Amino acid sequence: MARIASAFVSRLVIIIPYAWLLFFFLIPFFIVFRISLSQTAVAMPPYTPVFDLADGVSGILEGMREFSVDNYVWLTEDVLYFNAYVSSVVIAAISTFLTFLIGYPIAYGMAQAPRSIRPTLLMLVILPFWTSFLIRVYAWIAILKPEGLLNQFLITIGVIDQPLIILNTNWAIYIGIVYSYLPFMVLPIYSALEKMDHTLTEAAQDLGCTPITAFWRVTFPLSLAGVVAGCLLVFIPAVGEFVIPDLLGGSETLMIGKTLWNEFNSNRDWPVSSAVATILLLILVLPIVYFQNVQAKADSEGR
């Protein structure tokens, strides 16, 4: 009985994550994908066909014959959506790079700090999560606006004579994304650096490497897995970000999150918005699959 119970528990541990993915990812995705193949209708819900289990198998099959890829064709014909995708990827890539430039030194400093203060430093990195994300973004409006804290400080110390126009520009979006997602970059890199064997760096320096050369030849390659994980954790949500571009960006800011919001709520075009969301998901899955393949290849070579 003990062996049977142990086998059941071990299988249950495997089943639970897959059940979670099934109910909270795959099923919602197929619902969105089904709506993307439907047509807009002035009704509730605002699309056709709408399936009813009471119609039986024949009714469901009849409704499936009405599916079409017209919404996806429409996305290829309207340059607005292509520009929104490209703009979102560019803004997310620049923001990820800036987050990496700021986050890596922070993670490196945390890993080099005495072990007694590392928990405190870790808590300081996580501390912003204790405040609402929306409130933190609103706070940047008060900081970046022409009469805000940043401009008043720069004018007071004599750096500038006129207020800088930062709010409602792409720079404000970069600042908001970097600030909001910085912990997601710091934590994976810190985890990789904290586990690293520092005697390897000492050995490299004993063999004639300068500290900078030892860093680039030993430390950075060993932390590369954390860097890639941090970049993915920042890039993926940044591509579909809506709140930061809406609050800090200008009216000319074009990102797919805002476009998706407008199609879903303003235009009430659920099929087109579902097609936009489906393509966005596919774009975000590609770097994840690439990272998994690279990681699997690295693990196989390590063996």
CSV table of C-alpha atoms in Angstrom, one decimal:
chain,number,residue,atom,x,y,z
A,1,MET,CA,0.0,0.0,0.0
A,2,ALA,CA,2.8,2.4,0.8
A,3,ARG,CA,4.4,1.8,-2.6
A,4,ILE,CA,1.0,2.4,-4.3
A,5,ALA,CA,0.5,5.6,-2.3
A,6,SER,CA,4.0,6.8,-3.1
A,7,ALA,CA,3.4,6.2,-6.9
A,8,PHE,CA,0.1,8.0,-6.7
A,9,VAL,CA,1.6,11.0,-5.0
A,10,SER,CA,4.5,11.1,-7.5
A,11,ARG,CA,2.1,11.0,-10.4
A,12,LEU,CA,-0.1,13.6,-8.8
A,13,VAL,CA,2.8,16.0,-8.5
A,14,ILE,CA,3.3,15.7,-12.3
A,15,ILE,CA,-0.5,15.9,-13.1
A,16,ILE,CA,-1.2,19.1,-11.2
A,17,PRO,CA,1.1,21.4,-13.3
A,18,TYR,CA,-0.3,19.9,-16.5
A,19,ALA,CA,-3.9,20.3,-15.2
A,20,TRP,CA,-3.1,23.9,-14.4
A,21,LEU,CA,-1.8,24.6,-17.9
A,22,LEU,CA,-4.8,22.8,-19.4
A,23,PHE,CA,-7.5,24.8,-17.6
A,24,PHE,CA,-5.8,28.2,-17.3
A,25,PHE,CA,-3.8,28.3,-20.6
A,26,LEU,CA,-4.8,25.8,-23.3
A,27,ILE,CA,-8.5,26.0,-22.8
A,28,PRO,CA,-8.6,29.8,-22.7
A,29,PHE,CA,-6.3,29.9,-25.7
A,30,PHE,CA,-8.5,27.7,-27.8
A,31,ILE,CA,-11.5,29.8,-26.8
A,32,VAL,CA,-9.7,32.9,-28.0
A,33,PHE,CA,-8.5,31.1,-31.2
A,34,ARG,CA,-12.1,30.0,-31.9
A,35,ILE,CA,-13.4,33.6,-31.6
A,36,SER,CA,-10.6,34.8,-33.9
A,37,LEU,CA,-12.1,32.5,-36.6
A,38,SER,CA,-15.6,33.9,-36.1
A,39,GLN,CA,-17.3,36.9,-37.6
A,40,THR,CA,-18.3,40.2,-36.0
A,41,ALA,CA,-22.0,40.5,-35.1
A,42,VAL,CA,-24.3,43.1,-33.5
A,43,ALA,CA,-25.3,40.8,-30.7
A,44,MET,CA,-24.2,39.5,-27.3
A,45,PRO,CA,-21.7,38.0,-27.6
A,46,PRO,CA,-20.6,40.2,-30.5
A,47,TYR,CA,-19.5,37.4,-32.8
A,48,THR,CA,-20.9,34.4,-34.7
A,49,PRO,CA,-21.2,31.4,-34.6
A,50,VAL,CA,-22.1,30.9,-31.0
A,51,PHE,CA,-22.1,27.3,-30.0
A,52,ASP,CA,-24.8,25.8,-27.7
A,53,LEU,CA,-24.4,22.3,-26.4
A,54,ALA,CA,-28.2,21.9,-26.8
A,55,ASP,CA,-27.7,22.0,-30.6
A,56,GLY,CA,-25.9,18.6,-30.4
A,57,VAL,CA,-23.0,17.5,-32.5
A,58,SER,CA,-24.6,18.3,-35.8
A,59,GLY,CA,-25.3,21.9,-34.7
A,60,ILE,CA,-21.7,22.4,-33.6
A,61,LEU,CA,-20.3,20.9,-36.8
A,62,GLU,CA,-22.6,23.2,-38.8
A,63,GLY,CA,-21.3,26.2,-36.9
A,64,MET,CA,-17.7,25.2,-37.4
A,65,ARG,CA,-18.3,25.4,-41.2
A,66,GLU,CA,-18.7,29.2,-40.7
A,67,PHE,CA,-15.2,29.6,-39.4
A,68,SER,CA,-12.8,31.6,-41.6
A,69,VAL,CA,-9.4,33.2,-41.6
A,70,ASP,CA,-10.7,36.6,-42.7
A,71,ASN,CA,-9.6,38.3,-39.5
A,72,TYR,CA,-6.0,37.1,-40.0
A,73,VAL,CA,-6.1,38.2,-43.7
A,74,TRP,CA,-7.4,41.6,-42.5
A,75,LEU,CA,-4.4,42.0,-40.1
A,76,THR,CA,-2.0,41.5,-43.0
A,77,GLU,CA,-3.8,44.1,-45.1
A,78,ASP,CA,-3.9,46.9,-42.5
A,79,VAL,CA,-0.5,48.3,-41.9
A,80,LEU,CA,-1.6,49.6,-38.4
A,81,TYR,CA,-1.3,46.1,-36.9
A,82,PHE,CA,2.1,45.4,-38.5
A,83,ASN,CA,3.5,48.7,-37.2
A,84,ALA,CA,2.0,48.0,-33.7
A,85,TYR,CA,3.7,44.6,-33.6
A,86,VAL,CA,7.1,46.0,-34.8
A,87,SER,CA,6.9,49.0,-32.5
A,88,SER,CA,6.0,46.7,-29.5
A,89,VAL,CA,9.0,44.4,-30.2
A,90,VAL,CA,11.4,47.3,-30.7
A,91,ILE,CA,10.3,49.1,-27.5
A,92,ALA,CA,10.4,45.8,-25.5
A,93,ALA,CA,13.8,45.0,-26.9
A,94,ILE,CA,15.3,48.4,-26.0
A,95,SER,CA,13.7,48.3,-22.6
A,96,THR,CA,15.1,44.8,-22.0
A,97,PHE,CA,18.5,45.9,-23.0
A,98,LEU,CA,18.4,49.0,-20.6
A,99,THR,CA,17.0,46.8,-17.8
A,100,PHE,CA,20.0,44.4,-18.4
A,101,LEU,CA,22.5,47.2,-18.3
A,102,ILE,CA,21.1,48.4,-14.9
A,103,GLY,CA,20.2,45.0,-13.5
A,104,TYR,CA,23.4,43.1,-14.0
A,105,PRO,CA,25.6,45.4,-11.9
A,106,ILE,CA,23.0,45.3,-9.2
A,107,ALA,CA,22.9,41.5,-9.2
A,108,TYR,CA,26.7,41.3,-9.4
A,109,GLY,CA,27.0,43.6,-6.4
A,110,MET,CA,24.5,41.5,-4.4
A,111,ALA,CA,26.3,38.3,-5.2
A,112,GLN,CA,29.7,39.9,-4.2
A,113,ALA,CA,28.2,41.3,-0.9
A,114,PRO,CA,28.8,39.6,2.4
A,115,ARG,CA,26.4,36.7,3.0
A,116,SER,CA,25.0,38.4,6.1
A,117,ILE,CA,23.5,41.3,4.2
A,118,ARG,CA,22.4,39.4,1.1
A,119,PRO,CA,18.9,38.7,2.5
A,120,THR,CA,18.5,42.5,3.2
A,121,LEU,CA,19.6,43.4,-0.4
A,122,LEU,CA,17.2,40.7,-1.8
A,123,MET,CA,14.3,42.2,0.2
A,124,LEU,CA,15.1,45.7,-1.1
A,125,VAL,CA,14.9,44.4,-4.7
A,126,ILE,CA,11.5,42.7,-4.0
A,127,LEU,CA,10.2,45.6,-1.9
A,128,PRO,CA,8.5,47.4,-4.8
A,129,PHE,CA,6.2,44.4,-5.3
A,130,TRP,CA,4.6,45.3,-2.0
A,131,THR,CA,3.0,48.4,-3.6
A,132,SER,CA,0.3,48.3,-6.3
A,133,PHE,CA,1.8,48.2,-9.9
A,134,LEU,CA,-0.8,50.9,-10.9
A,135,ILE,CA,0.1,53.2,-8.1
A,136,ARG,CA,3.8,52.9,-8.9
A,137,VAL,CA,3.2,53.8,-12.6
A,138,TYR,CA,1.0,56.8,-11.5
A,139,ALA,CA,3.9,57.9,-9.3
A,140,TRP,CA,6.1,58.3,-12.3
A,141,ILE,CA,3.6,60.7,-13.8
A,142,ALA,CA,4.2,63.0,-10.8
A,143,ILE,CA,7.9,62.6,-11.3
A,144,LEU,CA,8.2,63.1,-15.0
A,145,LYS,CA,5.6,65.8,-15.8
A,146,PRO,CA,7.0,69.2,-16.7
A,147,GLU,CA,6.3,70.6,-13.2
A,148,GLY,CA,7.2,67.3,-11.6
A,149,LEU,CA,9.8,66.4,-9.1
A,150,LEU,CA,12.5,65.5,-11.7
A,151,ASN,CA,12.3,68.8,-13.6
A,152,GLN,CA,12.1,70.8,-10.4
A,153,PHE,CA,15.2,69.1,-9.0
A,154,LEU,CA,17.2,69.7,-12.2
A,155,ILE,CA,16.2,73.3,-12.4
A,156,THR,CA,17.1,73.8,-8.7
A,157,ILE,CA,20.6,72.5,-9.1
A,158,GLY,CA,21.1,74.5,-12.3
A,159,VAL,CA,21.4,71.6,-14.8
A,160,ILE,CA,18.5,72.9,-17.0
A,161,ASP,CA,16.7,76.2,-17.5
A,162,GLN,CA,13.5,74.9,-19.0
A,163,PRO,CA,11.6,71.7,-18.0
A,164,LEU,CA,12.3,68.6,-20.0
A,165,ILE,CA,9.5,67.0,-22.0
A,166,ILE,CA,9.7,63.4,-20.8
A,167,LEU,CA,6.2,62.4,-20.0
A,168,ASN,CA,4.1,61.2,-23.0
A,169,THR,CA,7.2,60.1,-24.9
A,170,ASN,CA,8.9,56.8,-25.6
A,171,TRP,CA,11.5,57.7,-23.0
A,172,ALA,CA,8.8,57.7,-20.3
A,173,ILE,CA,7.8,54.2,-21.5
A,174,TYR,CA,11.4,53.0,-21.2
A,175,ILE,CA,11.7,54.4,-17.7
A,176,GLY,CA,8.4,52.9,-16.6
A,177,ILE,CA,9.2,49.4,-18.0
A,178,VAL,CA,12.8,49.4,-16.7
A,179,TYR,CA,11.6,50.5,-13.2
A,180,SER,CA,8.6,48.0,-13.2
A,181,TYR,CA,10.5,45.0,-14.5
A,182,LEU,CA,13.9,45.5,-13.0
A,183,PRO,CA,13.4,42.9,-10.2
A,184,PHE,CA,12.6,40.3,-12.9
A,185,MET,CA,16.1,40.9,-14.4
A,186,VAL,CA,18.0,41.1,-11.1
A,187,LEU,CA,16.7,38.0,-9.4
A,188,PRO,CA,17.6,35.3,-12.1
A,189,ILE,CA,21.0,36.9,-12.6
A,190,TYR,CA,21.6,37.1,-8.9
A,191,SER,CA,20.6,33.4,-8.6
A,192,ALA,CA,23.1,32.4,-11.2
A,193,LEU,CA,25.9,34.5,-9.8
A,194,GLU,CA,25.3,33.5,-6.2
A,195,LYS,CA,25.7,29.8,-7.1
A,196,MET,CA,28.8,30.3,-9.1
A,197,ASP,CA,32.1,28.9,-7.8
A,198,HIS,CA,34.2,32.0,-7.2
A,199,THR,CA,37.4,30.0,-7.1
A,200,LEU,CA,37.2,29.8,-10.9
A,201,THR,CA,37.7,33.6,-11.1
A,202,GLU,CA,40.6,33.4,-8.7
A,203,ALA,CA,42.2,30.7,-10.8
A,204,ALA,CA,41.8,32.7,-13.9
A,205,GLN,CA,43.5,35.7,-12.3
A,206,ASP,CA,46.3,33.4,-11.1
A,207,LEU,CA,46.8,32.3,-14.6
A,208,GLY,CA,47.4,35.9,-15.8
A,209,CYS,CA,43.9,37.2,-16.5
A,210,THR,CA,43.1,40.8,-15.4
A,211,PRO,CA,39.9,41.2,-13.3
A,212,ILE,CA,38.0,42.5,-16.4
A,213,THR,CA,39.2,39.6,-18.6
A,214,ALA,CA,38.4,37.1,-15.9
A,215,PHE,CA,34.9,38.6,-15.7
A,216,TRP,CA,34.2,38.3,-19.4
A,217,ARG,CA,35.8,34.9,-19.8
A,218,VAL,CA,34.5,33.2,-16.6
A,219,THR,CA,31.9,35.1,-14.6
A,220,PHE,CA,29.7,36.4,-17.5
A,221,PRO,CA,29.5,33.0,-19.4
A,222,LEU,CA,28.6,31.2,-16.2
A,223,SER,CA,25.8,33.7,-15.5
A,224,LEU,CA,24.5,33.6,-19.1
A,225,ALA,CA,21.6,31.3,-18.2
A,226,GLY,CA,20.4,33.9,-15.6
A,227,VAL,CA,20.8,36.7,-18.2
A,228,VAL,CA,18.7,34.9,-20.8
A,229,ALA,CA,16.0,34.0,-18.2
A,230,GLY,CA,15.9,37.6,-17.0
A,231,CYS,CA,15.7,39.0,-20.5
A,232,LEU,CA,12.8,36.7,-21.3
A,233,LEU,CA,11.0,37.6,-18.1
A,234,VAL,CA,11.3,41.3,-19.1
A,235,PHE,CA,10.8,41.1,-22.8
A,236,ILE,CA,7.7,38.9,-22.9
A,237,PRO,CA,5.4,41.0,-20.7
A,238,ALA,CA,6.9,44.2,-22.1
A,239,VAL,CA,5.8,43.3,-25.6
A,240,GLY,CA,2.1,43.1,-24.5
A,241,GLU,CA,2.3,45.9,-22.0
A,242,PHE,CA,-0.7,48.2,-21.9
A,243,VAL,CA,-0.8,50.2,-18.6
A,244,ILE,CA,2.7,51.8,-19.0
A,245,PRO,CA,2.2,53.0,-22.6
A,246,ASP,CA,-1.3,54.2,-21.8
A,247,LEU,CA,-0.3,56.2,-18.8
A,248,LEU,CA,3.2,57.3,-19.6
A,249,GLY,CA,3.2,57.2,-23.4
A,250,GLY,CA,1.7,59.8,-25.8
A,251,SER,CA,-1.2,59.6,-28.1
A,252,GLU,CA,1.2,58.6,-31.0
A,253,THR,CA,2.6,55.7,-29.0
A,254,LEU,CA,1.8,52.6,-30.9
A,255,MET,CA,2.0,49.3,-29.1
A,256,ILE,CA,0.0,46.1,-29.6
A,257,GLY,CA,-1.4,46.2,-26.1
A,258,LYS,CA,-3.2,49.5,-26.7
A,259,THR,CA,-4.3,48.3,-30.1
A,260,LEU,CA,-5.7,45.2,-28.6
A,261,TRP,CA,-7.5,47.2,-25.9
A,262,ASN,CA,-9.1,49.5,-28.5
A,263,GLU,CA,-10.3,46.7,-30.7
A,264,PHE,CA,-11.8,44.8,-27.8
A,265,ASN,CA,-13.4,47.6,-25.8
A,266,SER,CA,-13.8,50.6,-28.2
A,267,ASN,CA,-14.6,48.9,-31.5
A,268,ARG,CA,-16.2,45.9,-29.9
A,269,ASP,CA,-14.5,43.7,-32.5
A,270,TRP,CA,-13.9,40.6,-30.6
A,271,PRO,CA,-12.9,38.4,-33.6
A,272,VAL,CA,-10.2,40.8,-34.8
A,273,SER,CA,-8.9,41.4,-31.2
A,274,SER,CA,-8.7,37.7,-30.7
A,275,ALA,CA,-6.7,37.3,-33.9
A,276,VAL,CA,-4.4,40.1,-32.7
A,277,ALA,CA,-4.0,38.3,-29.3
A,278,THR,CA,-3.3,34.9,-31.0
A,279,ILE,CA,-0.6,36.3,-33.2
A,280,LEU,CA,0.9,38.1,-30.2
A,281,LEU,CA,1.0,34.8,-28.3
A,282,LEU,CA,2.8,33.1,-31.1
A,283,ILE,CA,5.4,35.9,-31.3
A,284,LEU,CA,6.0,35.5,-27.5
A,285,VAL,CA,6.2,31.7,-27.7
A,286,LEU,CA,9.1,31.8,-30.2
A,287,PRO,CA,11.8,33.1,-27.8
A,288,ILE,CA,10.7,30.7,-25.1
A,289,VAL,CA,11.0,27.7,-27.5
A,290,TYR,CA,14.4,29.0,-28.7
A,291,PHE,CA,15.6,29.4,-25.1
A,292,GLN,CA,14.4,25.9,-24.2
A,293,ASN,CA,16.2,24.4,-27.2
A,294,VAL,CA,19.4,26.3,-26.4
A,295,GLN,CA,19.2,25.2,-22.7
A,296,ALA,CA,18.6,21.6,-23.7
A,297,LYS,CA,21.5,21.6,-26.0
A,298,ALA,CA,23.7,23.1,-23.4
A,299,ASP,CA,22.6,20.5,-20.8
A,300,SER,CA,23.3,17.7,-23.3
A,301,GLU,CA,26.8,19.1,-24.0
A,302,GLY,CA,27.5,19.5,-20.3
A,303,ARG,CA,26.8,15.8,-19.7
